[in-house]
Coordinates of C-alpha atoms in Angstrom, one line a residue:
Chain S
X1 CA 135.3 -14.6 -65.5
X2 CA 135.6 -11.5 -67.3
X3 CA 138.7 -10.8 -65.8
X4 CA 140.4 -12.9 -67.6
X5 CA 138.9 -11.3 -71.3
X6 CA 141.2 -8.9 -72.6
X7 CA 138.3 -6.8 -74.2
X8 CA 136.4 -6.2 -71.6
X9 CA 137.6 -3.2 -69.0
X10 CA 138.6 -4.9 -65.6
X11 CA 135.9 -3.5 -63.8
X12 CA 132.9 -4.0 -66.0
X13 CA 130.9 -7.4 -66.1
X14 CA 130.5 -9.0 -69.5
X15 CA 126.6 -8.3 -70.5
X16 CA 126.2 -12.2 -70.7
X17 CA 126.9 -12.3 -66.7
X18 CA 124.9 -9.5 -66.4
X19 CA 121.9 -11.0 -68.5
X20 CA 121.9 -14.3 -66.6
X21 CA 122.4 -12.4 -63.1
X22 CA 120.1 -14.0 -60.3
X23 CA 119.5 -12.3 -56.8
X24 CA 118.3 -15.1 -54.4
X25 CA 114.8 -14.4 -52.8
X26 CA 115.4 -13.9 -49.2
X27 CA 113.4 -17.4 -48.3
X28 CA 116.8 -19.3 -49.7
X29 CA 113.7 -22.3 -51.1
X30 CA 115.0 -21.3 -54.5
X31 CA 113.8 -18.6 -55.7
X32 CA 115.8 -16.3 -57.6
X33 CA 114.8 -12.6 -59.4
X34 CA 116.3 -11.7 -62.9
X35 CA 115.6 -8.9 -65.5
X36 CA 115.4 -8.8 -68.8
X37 CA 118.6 -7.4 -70.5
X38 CA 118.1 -4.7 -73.8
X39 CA 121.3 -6.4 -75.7
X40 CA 119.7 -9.9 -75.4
X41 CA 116.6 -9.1 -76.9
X42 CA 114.7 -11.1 -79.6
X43 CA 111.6 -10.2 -81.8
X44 CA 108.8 -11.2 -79.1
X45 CA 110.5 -11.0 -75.7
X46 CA 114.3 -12.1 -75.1
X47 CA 116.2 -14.8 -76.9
X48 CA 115.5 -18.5 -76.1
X49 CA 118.8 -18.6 -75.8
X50 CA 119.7 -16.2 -72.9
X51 CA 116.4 -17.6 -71.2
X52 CA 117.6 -21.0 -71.2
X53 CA 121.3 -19.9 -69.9
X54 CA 119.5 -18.1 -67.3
X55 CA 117.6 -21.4 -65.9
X56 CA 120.6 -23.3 -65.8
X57 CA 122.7 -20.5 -63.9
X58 CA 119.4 -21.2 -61.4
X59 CA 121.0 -24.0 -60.7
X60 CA 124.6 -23.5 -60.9
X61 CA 124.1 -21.4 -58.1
X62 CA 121.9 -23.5 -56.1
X63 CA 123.0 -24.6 -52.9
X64 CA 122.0 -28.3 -53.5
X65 CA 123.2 -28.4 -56.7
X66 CA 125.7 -31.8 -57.1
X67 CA 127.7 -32.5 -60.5
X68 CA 127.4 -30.9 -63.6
X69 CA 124.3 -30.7 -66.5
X70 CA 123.8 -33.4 -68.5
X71 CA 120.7 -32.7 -69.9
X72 CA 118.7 -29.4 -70.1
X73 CA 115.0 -29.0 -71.7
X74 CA 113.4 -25.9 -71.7
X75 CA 109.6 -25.1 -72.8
X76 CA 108.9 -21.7 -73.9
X77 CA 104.8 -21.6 -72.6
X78 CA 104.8 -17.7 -73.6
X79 CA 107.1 -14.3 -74.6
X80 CA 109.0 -13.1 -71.6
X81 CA 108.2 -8.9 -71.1
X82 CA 110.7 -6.9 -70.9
X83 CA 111.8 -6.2 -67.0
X84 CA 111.9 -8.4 -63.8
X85 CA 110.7 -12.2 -64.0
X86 CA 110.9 -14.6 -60.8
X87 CA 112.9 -17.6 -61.4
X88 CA 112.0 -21.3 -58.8
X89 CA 114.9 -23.9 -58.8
X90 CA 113.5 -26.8 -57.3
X91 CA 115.8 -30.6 -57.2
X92 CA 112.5 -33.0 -57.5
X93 CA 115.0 -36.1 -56.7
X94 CA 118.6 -36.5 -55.7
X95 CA 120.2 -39.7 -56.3
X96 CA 123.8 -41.0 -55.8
X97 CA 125.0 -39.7 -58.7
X98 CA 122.1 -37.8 -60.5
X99 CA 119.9 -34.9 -59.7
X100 CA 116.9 -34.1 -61.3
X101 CA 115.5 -30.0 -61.2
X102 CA 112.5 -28.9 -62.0
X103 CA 112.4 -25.1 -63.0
X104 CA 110.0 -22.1 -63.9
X105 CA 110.0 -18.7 -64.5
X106 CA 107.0 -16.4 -63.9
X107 CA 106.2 -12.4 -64.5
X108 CA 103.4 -11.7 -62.4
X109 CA 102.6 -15.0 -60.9
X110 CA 101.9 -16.5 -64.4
X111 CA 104.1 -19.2 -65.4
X112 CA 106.3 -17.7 -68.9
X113 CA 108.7 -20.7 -69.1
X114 CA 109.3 -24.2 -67.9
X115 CA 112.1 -26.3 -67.5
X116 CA 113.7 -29.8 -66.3
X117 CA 117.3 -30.5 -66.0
X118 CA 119.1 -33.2 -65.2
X119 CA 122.6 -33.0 -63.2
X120 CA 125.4 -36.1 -62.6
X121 CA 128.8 -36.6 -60.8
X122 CA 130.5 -37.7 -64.2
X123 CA 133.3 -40.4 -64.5
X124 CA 135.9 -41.7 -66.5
X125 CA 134.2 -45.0 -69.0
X126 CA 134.5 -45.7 -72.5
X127 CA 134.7 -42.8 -74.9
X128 CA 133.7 -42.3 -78.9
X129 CA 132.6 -39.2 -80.6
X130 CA 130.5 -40.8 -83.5
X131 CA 129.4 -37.6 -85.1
X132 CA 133.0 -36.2 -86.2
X133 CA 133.3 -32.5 -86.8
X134 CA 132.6 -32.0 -90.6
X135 CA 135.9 -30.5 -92.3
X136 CA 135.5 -26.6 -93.2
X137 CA 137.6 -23.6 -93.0
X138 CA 139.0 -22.7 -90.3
X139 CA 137.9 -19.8 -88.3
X140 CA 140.0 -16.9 -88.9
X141 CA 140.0 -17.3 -92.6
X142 CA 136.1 -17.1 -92.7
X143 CA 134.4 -14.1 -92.8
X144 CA 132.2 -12.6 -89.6
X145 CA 129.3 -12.1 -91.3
X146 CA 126.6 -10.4 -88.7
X147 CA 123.0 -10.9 -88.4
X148 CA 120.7 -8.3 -89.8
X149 CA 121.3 -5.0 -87.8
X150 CA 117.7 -5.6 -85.9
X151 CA 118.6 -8.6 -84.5
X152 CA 119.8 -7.2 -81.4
X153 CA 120.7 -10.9 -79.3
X154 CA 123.1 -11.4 -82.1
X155 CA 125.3 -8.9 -81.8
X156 CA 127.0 -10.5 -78.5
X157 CA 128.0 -13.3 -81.0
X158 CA 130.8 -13.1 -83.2
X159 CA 129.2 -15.8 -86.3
X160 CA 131.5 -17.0 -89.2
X161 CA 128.6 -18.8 -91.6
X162 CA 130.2 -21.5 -93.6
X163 CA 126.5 -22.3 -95.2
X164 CA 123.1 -21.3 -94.8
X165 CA 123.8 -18.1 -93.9
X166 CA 120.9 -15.8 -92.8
X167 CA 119.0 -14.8 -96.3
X168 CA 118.9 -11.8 -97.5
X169 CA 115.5 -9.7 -96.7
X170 CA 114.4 -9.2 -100.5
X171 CA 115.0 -11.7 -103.4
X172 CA 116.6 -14.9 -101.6
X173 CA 116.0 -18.5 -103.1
X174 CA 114.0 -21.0 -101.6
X175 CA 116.0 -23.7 -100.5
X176 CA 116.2 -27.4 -101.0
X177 CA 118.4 -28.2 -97.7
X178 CA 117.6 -26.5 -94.3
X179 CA 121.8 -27.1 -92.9
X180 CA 123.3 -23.9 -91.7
X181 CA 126.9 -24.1 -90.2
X182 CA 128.9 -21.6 -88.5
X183 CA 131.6 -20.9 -86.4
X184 CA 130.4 -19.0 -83.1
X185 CA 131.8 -17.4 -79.9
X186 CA 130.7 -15.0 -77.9
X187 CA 131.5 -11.1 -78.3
X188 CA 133.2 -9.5 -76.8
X189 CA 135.1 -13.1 -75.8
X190 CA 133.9 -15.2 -72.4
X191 CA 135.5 -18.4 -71.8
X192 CA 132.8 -21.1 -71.9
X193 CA 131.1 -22.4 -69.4
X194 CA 127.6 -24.0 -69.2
X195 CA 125.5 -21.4 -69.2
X196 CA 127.2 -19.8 -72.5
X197 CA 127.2 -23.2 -74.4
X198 CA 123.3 -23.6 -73.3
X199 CA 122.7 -20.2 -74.7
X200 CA 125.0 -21.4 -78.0
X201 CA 122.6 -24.1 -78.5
X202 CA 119.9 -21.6 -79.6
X203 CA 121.6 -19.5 -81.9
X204 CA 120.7 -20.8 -85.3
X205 CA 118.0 -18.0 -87.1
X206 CA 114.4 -20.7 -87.7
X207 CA 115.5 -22.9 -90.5
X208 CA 112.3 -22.2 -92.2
X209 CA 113.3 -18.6 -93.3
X210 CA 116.5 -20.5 -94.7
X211 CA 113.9 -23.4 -96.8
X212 CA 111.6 -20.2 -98.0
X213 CA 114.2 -17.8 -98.7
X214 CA 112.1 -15.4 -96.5
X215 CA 111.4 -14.2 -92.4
X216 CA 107.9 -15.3 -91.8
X217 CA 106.8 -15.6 -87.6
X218 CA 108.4 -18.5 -85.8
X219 CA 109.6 -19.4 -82.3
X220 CA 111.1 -21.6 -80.3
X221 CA 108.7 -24.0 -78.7
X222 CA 110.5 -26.8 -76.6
X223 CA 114.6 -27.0 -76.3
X224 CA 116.7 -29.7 -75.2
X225 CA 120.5 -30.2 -74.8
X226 CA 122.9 -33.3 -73.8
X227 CA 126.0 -31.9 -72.5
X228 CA 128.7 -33.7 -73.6
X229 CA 131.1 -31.2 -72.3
X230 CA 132.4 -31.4 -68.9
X231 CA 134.6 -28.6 -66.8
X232 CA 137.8 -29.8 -68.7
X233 CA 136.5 -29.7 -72.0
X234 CA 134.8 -26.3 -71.3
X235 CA 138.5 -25.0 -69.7
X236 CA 140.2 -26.6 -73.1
X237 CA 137.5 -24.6 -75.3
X238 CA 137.8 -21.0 -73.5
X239 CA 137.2 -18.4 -76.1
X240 CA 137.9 -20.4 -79.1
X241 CA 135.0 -20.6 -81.7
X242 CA 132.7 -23.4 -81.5
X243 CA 131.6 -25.0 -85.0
X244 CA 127.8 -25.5 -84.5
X245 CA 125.5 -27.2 -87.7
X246 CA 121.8 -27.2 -87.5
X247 CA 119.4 -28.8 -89.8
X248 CA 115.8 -29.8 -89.8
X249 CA 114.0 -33.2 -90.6
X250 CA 111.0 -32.3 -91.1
X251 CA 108.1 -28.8 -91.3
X252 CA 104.7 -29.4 -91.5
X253 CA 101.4 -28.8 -89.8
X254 CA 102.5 -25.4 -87.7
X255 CA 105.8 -26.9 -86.5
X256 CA 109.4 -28.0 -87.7
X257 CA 112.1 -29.7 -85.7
X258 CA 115.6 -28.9 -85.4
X259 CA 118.6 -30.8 -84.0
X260 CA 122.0 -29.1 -84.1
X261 CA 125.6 -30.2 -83.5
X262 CA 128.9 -27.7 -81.2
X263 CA 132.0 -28.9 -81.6
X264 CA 134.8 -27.3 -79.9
X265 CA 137.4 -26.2 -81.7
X266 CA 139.4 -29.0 -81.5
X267 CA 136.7 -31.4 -82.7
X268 CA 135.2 -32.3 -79.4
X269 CA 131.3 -32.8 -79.7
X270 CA 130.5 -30.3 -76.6
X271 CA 126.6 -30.3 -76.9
X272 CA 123.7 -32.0 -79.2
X273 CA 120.9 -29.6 -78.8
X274 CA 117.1 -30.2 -80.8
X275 CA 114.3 -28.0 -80.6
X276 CA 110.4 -27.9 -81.6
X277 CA 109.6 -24.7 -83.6
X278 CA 106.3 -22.9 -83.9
X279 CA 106.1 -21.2 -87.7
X280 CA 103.3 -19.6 -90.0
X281 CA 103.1 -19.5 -93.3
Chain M
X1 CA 90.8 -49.8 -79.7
X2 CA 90.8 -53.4 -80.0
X3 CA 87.5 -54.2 -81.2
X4 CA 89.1 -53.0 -84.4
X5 CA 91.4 -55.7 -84.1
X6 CA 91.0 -59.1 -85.3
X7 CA 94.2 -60.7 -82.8
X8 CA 92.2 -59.6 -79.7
X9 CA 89.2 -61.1 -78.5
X10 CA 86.6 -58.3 -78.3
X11 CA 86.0 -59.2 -74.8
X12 CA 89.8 -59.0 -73.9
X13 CA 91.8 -55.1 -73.9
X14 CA 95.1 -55.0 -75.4
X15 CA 97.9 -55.2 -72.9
X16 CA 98.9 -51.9 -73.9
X17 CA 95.5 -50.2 -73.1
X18 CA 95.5 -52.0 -69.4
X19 CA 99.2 -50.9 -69.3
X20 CA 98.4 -47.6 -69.8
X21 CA 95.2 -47.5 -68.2
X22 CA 94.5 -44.8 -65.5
X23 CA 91.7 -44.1 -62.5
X24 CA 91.5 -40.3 -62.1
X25 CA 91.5 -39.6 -58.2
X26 CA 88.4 -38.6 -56.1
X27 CA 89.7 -34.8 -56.0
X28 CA 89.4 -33.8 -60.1
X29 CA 92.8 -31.6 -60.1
X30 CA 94.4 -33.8 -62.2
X31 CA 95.4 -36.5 -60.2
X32 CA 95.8 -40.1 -61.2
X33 CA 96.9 -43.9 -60.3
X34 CA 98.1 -46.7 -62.5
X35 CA 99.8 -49.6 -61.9
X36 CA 102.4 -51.4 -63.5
X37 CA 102.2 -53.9 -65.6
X38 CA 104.3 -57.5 -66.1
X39 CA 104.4 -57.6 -69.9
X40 CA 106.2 -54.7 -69.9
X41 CA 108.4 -55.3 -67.4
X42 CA 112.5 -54.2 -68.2
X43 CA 115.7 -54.9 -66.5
X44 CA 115.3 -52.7 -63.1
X45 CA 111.1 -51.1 -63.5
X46 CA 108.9 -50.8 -66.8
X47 CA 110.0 -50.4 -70.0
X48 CA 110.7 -46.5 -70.4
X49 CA 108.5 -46.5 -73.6
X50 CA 105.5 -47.3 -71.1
X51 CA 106.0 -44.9 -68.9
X52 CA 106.4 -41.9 -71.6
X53 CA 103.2 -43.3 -73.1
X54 CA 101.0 -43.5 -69.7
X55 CA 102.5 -40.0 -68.9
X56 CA 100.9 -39.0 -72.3
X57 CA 97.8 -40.7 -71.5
X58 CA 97.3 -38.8 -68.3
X59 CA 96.8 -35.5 -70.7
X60 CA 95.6 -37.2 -73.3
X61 CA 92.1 -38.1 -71.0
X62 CA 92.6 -34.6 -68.8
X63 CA 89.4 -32.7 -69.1
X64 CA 91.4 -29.0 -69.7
X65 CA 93.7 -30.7 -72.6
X66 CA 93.4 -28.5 -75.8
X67 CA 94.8 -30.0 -78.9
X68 CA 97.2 -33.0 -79.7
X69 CA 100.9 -33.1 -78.4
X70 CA 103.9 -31.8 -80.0
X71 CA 106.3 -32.0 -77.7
X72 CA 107.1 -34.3 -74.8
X73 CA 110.2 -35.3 -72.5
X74 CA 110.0 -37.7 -69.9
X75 CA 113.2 -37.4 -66.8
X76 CA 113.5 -40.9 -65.5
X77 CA 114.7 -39.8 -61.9
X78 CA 114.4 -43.1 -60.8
X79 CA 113.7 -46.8 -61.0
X80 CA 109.8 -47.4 -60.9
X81 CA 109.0 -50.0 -58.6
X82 CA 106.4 -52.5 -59.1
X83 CA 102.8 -52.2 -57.9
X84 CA 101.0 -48.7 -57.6
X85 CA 101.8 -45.5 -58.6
X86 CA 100.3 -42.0 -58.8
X87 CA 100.6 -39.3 -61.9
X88 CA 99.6 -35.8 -61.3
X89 CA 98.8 -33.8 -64.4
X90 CA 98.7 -30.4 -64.6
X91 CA 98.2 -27.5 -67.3
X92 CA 101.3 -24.7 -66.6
X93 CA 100.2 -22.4 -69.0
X94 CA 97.3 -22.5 -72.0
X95 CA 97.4 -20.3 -75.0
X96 CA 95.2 -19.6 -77.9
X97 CA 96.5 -22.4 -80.1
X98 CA 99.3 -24.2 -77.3
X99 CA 99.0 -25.3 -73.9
X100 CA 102.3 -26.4 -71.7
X101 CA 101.8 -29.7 -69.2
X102 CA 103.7 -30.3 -66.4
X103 CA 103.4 -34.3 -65.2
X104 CA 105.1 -35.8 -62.3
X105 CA 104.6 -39.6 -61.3
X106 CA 105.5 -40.4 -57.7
X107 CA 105.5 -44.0 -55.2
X108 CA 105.3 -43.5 -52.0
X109 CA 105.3 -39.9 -51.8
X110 CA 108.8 -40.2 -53.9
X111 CA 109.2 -38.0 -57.3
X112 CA 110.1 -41.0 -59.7
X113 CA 109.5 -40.0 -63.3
X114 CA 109.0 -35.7 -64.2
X115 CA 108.3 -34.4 -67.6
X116 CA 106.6 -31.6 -69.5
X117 CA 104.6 -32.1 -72.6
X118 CA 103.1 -29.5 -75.1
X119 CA 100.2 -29.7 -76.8
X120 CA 98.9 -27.6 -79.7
X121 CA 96.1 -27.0 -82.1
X122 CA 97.9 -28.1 -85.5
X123 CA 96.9 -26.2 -88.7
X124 CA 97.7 -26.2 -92.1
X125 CA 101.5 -24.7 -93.7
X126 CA 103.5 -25.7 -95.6
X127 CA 105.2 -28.9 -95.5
X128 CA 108.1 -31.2 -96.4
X129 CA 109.8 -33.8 -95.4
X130 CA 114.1 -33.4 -95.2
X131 CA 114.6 -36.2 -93.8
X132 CA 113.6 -39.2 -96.6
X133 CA 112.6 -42.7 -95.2
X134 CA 115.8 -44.5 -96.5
X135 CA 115.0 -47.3 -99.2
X136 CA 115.1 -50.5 -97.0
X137 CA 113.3 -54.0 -97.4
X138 CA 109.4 -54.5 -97.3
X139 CA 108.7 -55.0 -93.6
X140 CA 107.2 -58.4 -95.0
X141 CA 110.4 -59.5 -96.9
X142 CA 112.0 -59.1 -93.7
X143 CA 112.1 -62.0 -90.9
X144 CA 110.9 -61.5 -87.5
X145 CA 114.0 -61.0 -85.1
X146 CA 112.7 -61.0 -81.4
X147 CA 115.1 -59.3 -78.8
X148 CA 116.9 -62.1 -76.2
X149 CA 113.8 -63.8 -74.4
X150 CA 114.4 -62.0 -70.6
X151 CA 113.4 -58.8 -72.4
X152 CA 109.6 -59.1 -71.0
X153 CA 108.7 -55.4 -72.9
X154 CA 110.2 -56.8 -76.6
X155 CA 107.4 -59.4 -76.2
X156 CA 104.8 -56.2 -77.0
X157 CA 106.4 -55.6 -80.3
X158 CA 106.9 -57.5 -83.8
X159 CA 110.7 -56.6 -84.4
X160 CA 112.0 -56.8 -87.9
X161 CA 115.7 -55.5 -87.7
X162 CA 117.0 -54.6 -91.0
X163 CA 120.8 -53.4 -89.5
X164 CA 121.8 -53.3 -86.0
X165 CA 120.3 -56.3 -84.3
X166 CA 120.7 -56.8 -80.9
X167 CA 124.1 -58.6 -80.6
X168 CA 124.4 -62.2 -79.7
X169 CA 124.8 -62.7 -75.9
X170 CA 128.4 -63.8 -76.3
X171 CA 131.2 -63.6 -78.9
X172 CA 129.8 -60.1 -80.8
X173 CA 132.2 -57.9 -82.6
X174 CA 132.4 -54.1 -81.4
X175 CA 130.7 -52.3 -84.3
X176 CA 132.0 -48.8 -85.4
X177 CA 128.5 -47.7 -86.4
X178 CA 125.2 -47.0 -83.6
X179 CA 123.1 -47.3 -86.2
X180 CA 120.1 -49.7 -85.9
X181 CA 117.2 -49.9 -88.2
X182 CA 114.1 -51.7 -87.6
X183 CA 110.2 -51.9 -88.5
X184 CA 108.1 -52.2 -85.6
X185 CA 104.8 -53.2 -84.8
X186 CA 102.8 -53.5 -81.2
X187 CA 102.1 -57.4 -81.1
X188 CA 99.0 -57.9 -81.1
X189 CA 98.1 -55.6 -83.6
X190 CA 97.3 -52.1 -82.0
X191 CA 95.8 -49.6 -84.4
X192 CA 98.6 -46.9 -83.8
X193 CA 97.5 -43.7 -81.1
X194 CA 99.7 -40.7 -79.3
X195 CA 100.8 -43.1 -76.5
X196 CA 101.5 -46.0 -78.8
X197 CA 103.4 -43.9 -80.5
X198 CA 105.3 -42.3 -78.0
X199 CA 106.1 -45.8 -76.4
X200 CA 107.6 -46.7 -80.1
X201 CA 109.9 -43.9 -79.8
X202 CA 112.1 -45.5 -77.0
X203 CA 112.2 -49.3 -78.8
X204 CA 115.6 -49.2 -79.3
X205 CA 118.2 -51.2 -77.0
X206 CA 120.7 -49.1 -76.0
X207 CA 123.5 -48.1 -78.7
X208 CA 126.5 -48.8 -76.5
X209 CA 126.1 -52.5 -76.4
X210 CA 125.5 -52.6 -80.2
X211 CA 129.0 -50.3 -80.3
X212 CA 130.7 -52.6 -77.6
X213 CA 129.0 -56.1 -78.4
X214 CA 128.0 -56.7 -75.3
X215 CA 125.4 -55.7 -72.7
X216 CA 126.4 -53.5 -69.4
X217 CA 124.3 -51.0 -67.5
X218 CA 122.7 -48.9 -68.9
X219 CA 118.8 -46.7 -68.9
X220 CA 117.5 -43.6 -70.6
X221 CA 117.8 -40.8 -68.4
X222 CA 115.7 -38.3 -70.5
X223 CA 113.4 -38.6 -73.4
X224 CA 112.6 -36.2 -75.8
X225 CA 109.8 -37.0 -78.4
X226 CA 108.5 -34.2 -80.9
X227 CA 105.2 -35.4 -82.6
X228 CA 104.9 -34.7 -86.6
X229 CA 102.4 -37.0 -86.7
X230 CA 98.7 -35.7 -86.3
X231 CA 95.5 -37.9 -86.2
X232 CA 95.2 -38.2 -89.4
X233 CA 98.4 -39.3 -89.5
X234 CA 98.4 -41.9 -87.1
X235 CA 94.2 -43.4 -88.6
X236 CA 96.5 -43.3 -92.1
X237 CA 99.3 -45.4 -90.2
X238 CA 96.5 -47.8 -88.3
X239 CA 99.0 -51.4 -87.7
X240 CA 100.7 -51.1 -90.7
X241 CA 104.2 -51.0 -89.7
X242 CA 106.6 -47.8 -88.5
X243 CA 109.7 -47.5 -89.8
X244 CA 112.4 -47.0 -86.8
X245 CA 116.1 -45.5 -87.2
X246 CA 118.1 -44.6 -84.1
X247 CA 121.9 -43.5 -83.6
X248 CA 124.4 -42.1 -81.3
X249 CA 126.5 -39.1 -81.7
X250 CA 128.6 -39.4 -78.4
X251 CA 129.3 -41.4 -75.6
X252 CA 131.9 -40.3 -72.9
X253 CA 132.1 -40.1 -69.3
X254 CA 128.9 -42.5 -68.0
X255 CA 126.2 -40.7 -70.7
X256 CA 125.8 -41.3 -74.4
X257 CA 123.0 -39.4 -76.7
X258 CA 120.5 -41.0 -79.3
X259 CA 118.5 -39.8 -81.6
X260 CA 116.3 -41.4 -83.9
X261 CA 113.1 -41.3 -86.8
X262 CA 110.1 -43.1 -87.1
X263 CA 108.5 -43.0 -90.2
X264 CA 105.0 -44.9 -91.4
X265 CA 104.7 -47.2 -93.6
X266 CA 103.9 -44.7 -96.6
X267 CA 107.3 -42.7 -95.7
X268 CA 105.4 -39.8 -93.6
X269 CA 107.8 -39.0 -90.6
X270 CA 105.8 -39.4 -87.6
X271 CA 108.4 -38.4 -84.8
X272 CA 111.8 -37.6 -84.5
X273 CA 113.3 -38.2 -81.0
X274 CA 116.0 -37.7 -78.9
X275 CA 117.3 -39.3 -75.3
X276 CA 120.5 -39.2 -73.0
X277 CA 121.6 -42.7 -71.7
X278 CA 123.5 -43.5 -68.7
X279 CA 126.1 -46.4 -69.0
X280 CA 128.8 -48.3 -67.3
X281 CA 131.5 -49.7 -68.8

């Protein structure tokens, strides 16, 4: 696909492809073998994000793979180290027009990270987007306003905050509302596909440092996304920005939720995504 | 449980307990059977509520199970059928304070429900609530609105819908809002537990025919349930009743999302949760 992206040199991959790159095991049951990329990298192992797009390319390029996702959840059991990891695609059941995988990724035959997705033929039925794309500026007259220059995943997106932007590392306010939104695309620019938008879904910093005004330890425990996008809406998006919004209902005890809403940037609701987040403090 | 209740006999369990009710197998790894059971009987199988909740169980009595869940999604991969069935339980990966289940339940050798739950040891943070318990009606100033008498699994639960009943069998408007809110109870009285609660979370009929006014195919494909609650959450809950909120974001192309809050009686959020629905129509 990079072929097609202007600011990448013809012959070099984009580092997404190369992040999610899977070589099949020779027993062709499955198994796939990954490593770890430097520019995706995260406080404590790689971000959730990348990790998850990396599962779902497990099955993308599975052999018995039928339709598209639907559904994706991915349990983050412990931190992924830094070089190779084994990846098992497995379909538990294949149905008419569903497919249900079961997935896990091991270093050194301990299990790092689980996950289950689901797969369907999709067809043509009733249609309503309930959730409408709240009205904000558009893209190119908002600012790119990176990530804090240690945040290395972050640099291969390209984020316009509209609110809730990350808080600054001294002296922020506390605050009363845990929304961020942004515009997002990947740099350099990749036309979207699943994988991409799967890694999208993670890319809101934890809510709580937004509430506290301050970083404190957190991580992503359990992820989950409904694809509402299929192959045509991801060809209409391309390289566009996606408007994604994420806020939290409720922190307590250890853990806070999140659930998040992409839009593409025409308005179409491409992905709900919610997670389960570990904090301290 | 039901000793504590005064609607029970104390020589008779309640229905939900035999529902949920599992024999561990003669090998100890983890291994159970159950069987299903008529009062919670749905369209095609059991009520997907039951099934999430004697998923749960089977970590919930596991000998290795550290902690109290935070975390758990159920795949529906297929229709259960009616009789036996066997759940295999199994710890992926334990931690010092979280542990990461996998759970399969099979018939006749068949995969028919997978899901993966985490569990954790909850400690004290800080806290709050984003997401208020809107200001609705005393459950007891509010009648008793039973679902349409084929729905066998409805019978299990005192429904007092406040907005978004289930529409009338014939002649119902389309409705440009998902939105249903109800209190719930178990019926009898059932002092409120993990699996109680997780069988609460997926109480709602699905959104499209309250959108469409009318019934048509439909059945959650997966179910994602993220526990606020702890235990003394749930002994502060007991039978009073929980609070239930549910709403779509998009339907399109055979597969609609919902997610939804239950709070307790005293406003506490006790789980927010999140499923993808196939439909027809």
């Amino acid at each position: 696909m990079s072929g097609a992206d202007s600011r990448i040199p013809a012959d070099r991959e984009h580092p997404f492809d190369v992040a999610i790159a899977l070589k099949p095991g020779d027993t062709g049951d499955g198994g796939y073998t990954g490593q770890t990329h430097p520019a995706y990298a995260n406080m404590v192992g790689p971000y959730g994000g990348i990790t998850a797009a990396t599962l779902l390319e497990a099955v993308q390029r599975h052999p018995e793979r039928l339709g598209v996702p639907v559904s994706l959840t991915v349990n983050y059991a412990g931190p992924v180290a830094e070089g190779e990891f084994g990846i098992t695609a497995r379909p538990s059941r294949t149905n008419r027009s569903t497919q249900h995988w079961w997935l896990e990724l091991t270093q050194d035959g301990r299990v790092v990270t689980t996950a289950t997705a689901v797969y369907a033929a999709r067809r043509d039925t009733w249609a309503d987007t309930e959730t409408a794309m709240p009205e904000v500026a558009a893209p190119d007259t908002a600012p790119v306003t990176p990530m804090p220059d240690h945040v290395q995943w972050a640099k291969n997106y390209e984020m316009r905050f509209l609110d809730g932007a990350v808080p600054a590392l001294e002296g922020a306010p506390e605050s009363p509302d845990s929304t961020t939104t942004l515009w997002v695309r990947d740099a350099p620019d990749r036309p979207l596909d699943f994988p991409a938008l799967a890694s999208m879904c993670d890319v809101f910093y934890p809510r709580v440092f937004l509430r506290r005004g301050q970083a404190a330890p957190a991580g992503t425990v359990s992820l989950t996304i409904y694809f509402h996008a299929d192959d045509d809406a991801l060809a209409a998006q391309g390289t566009s920005p996606v408007l994604a919004r994420a806020r939290s209902n409720r922190f307590g005890r250890g853990y806070f939720d999140q659930s998040a809403c992409l839009w593409g940037t025409d308005g179409e609701l491409l992905a709900t995504t919610h997670q389960l987040v570990y904090f301290k403090g």
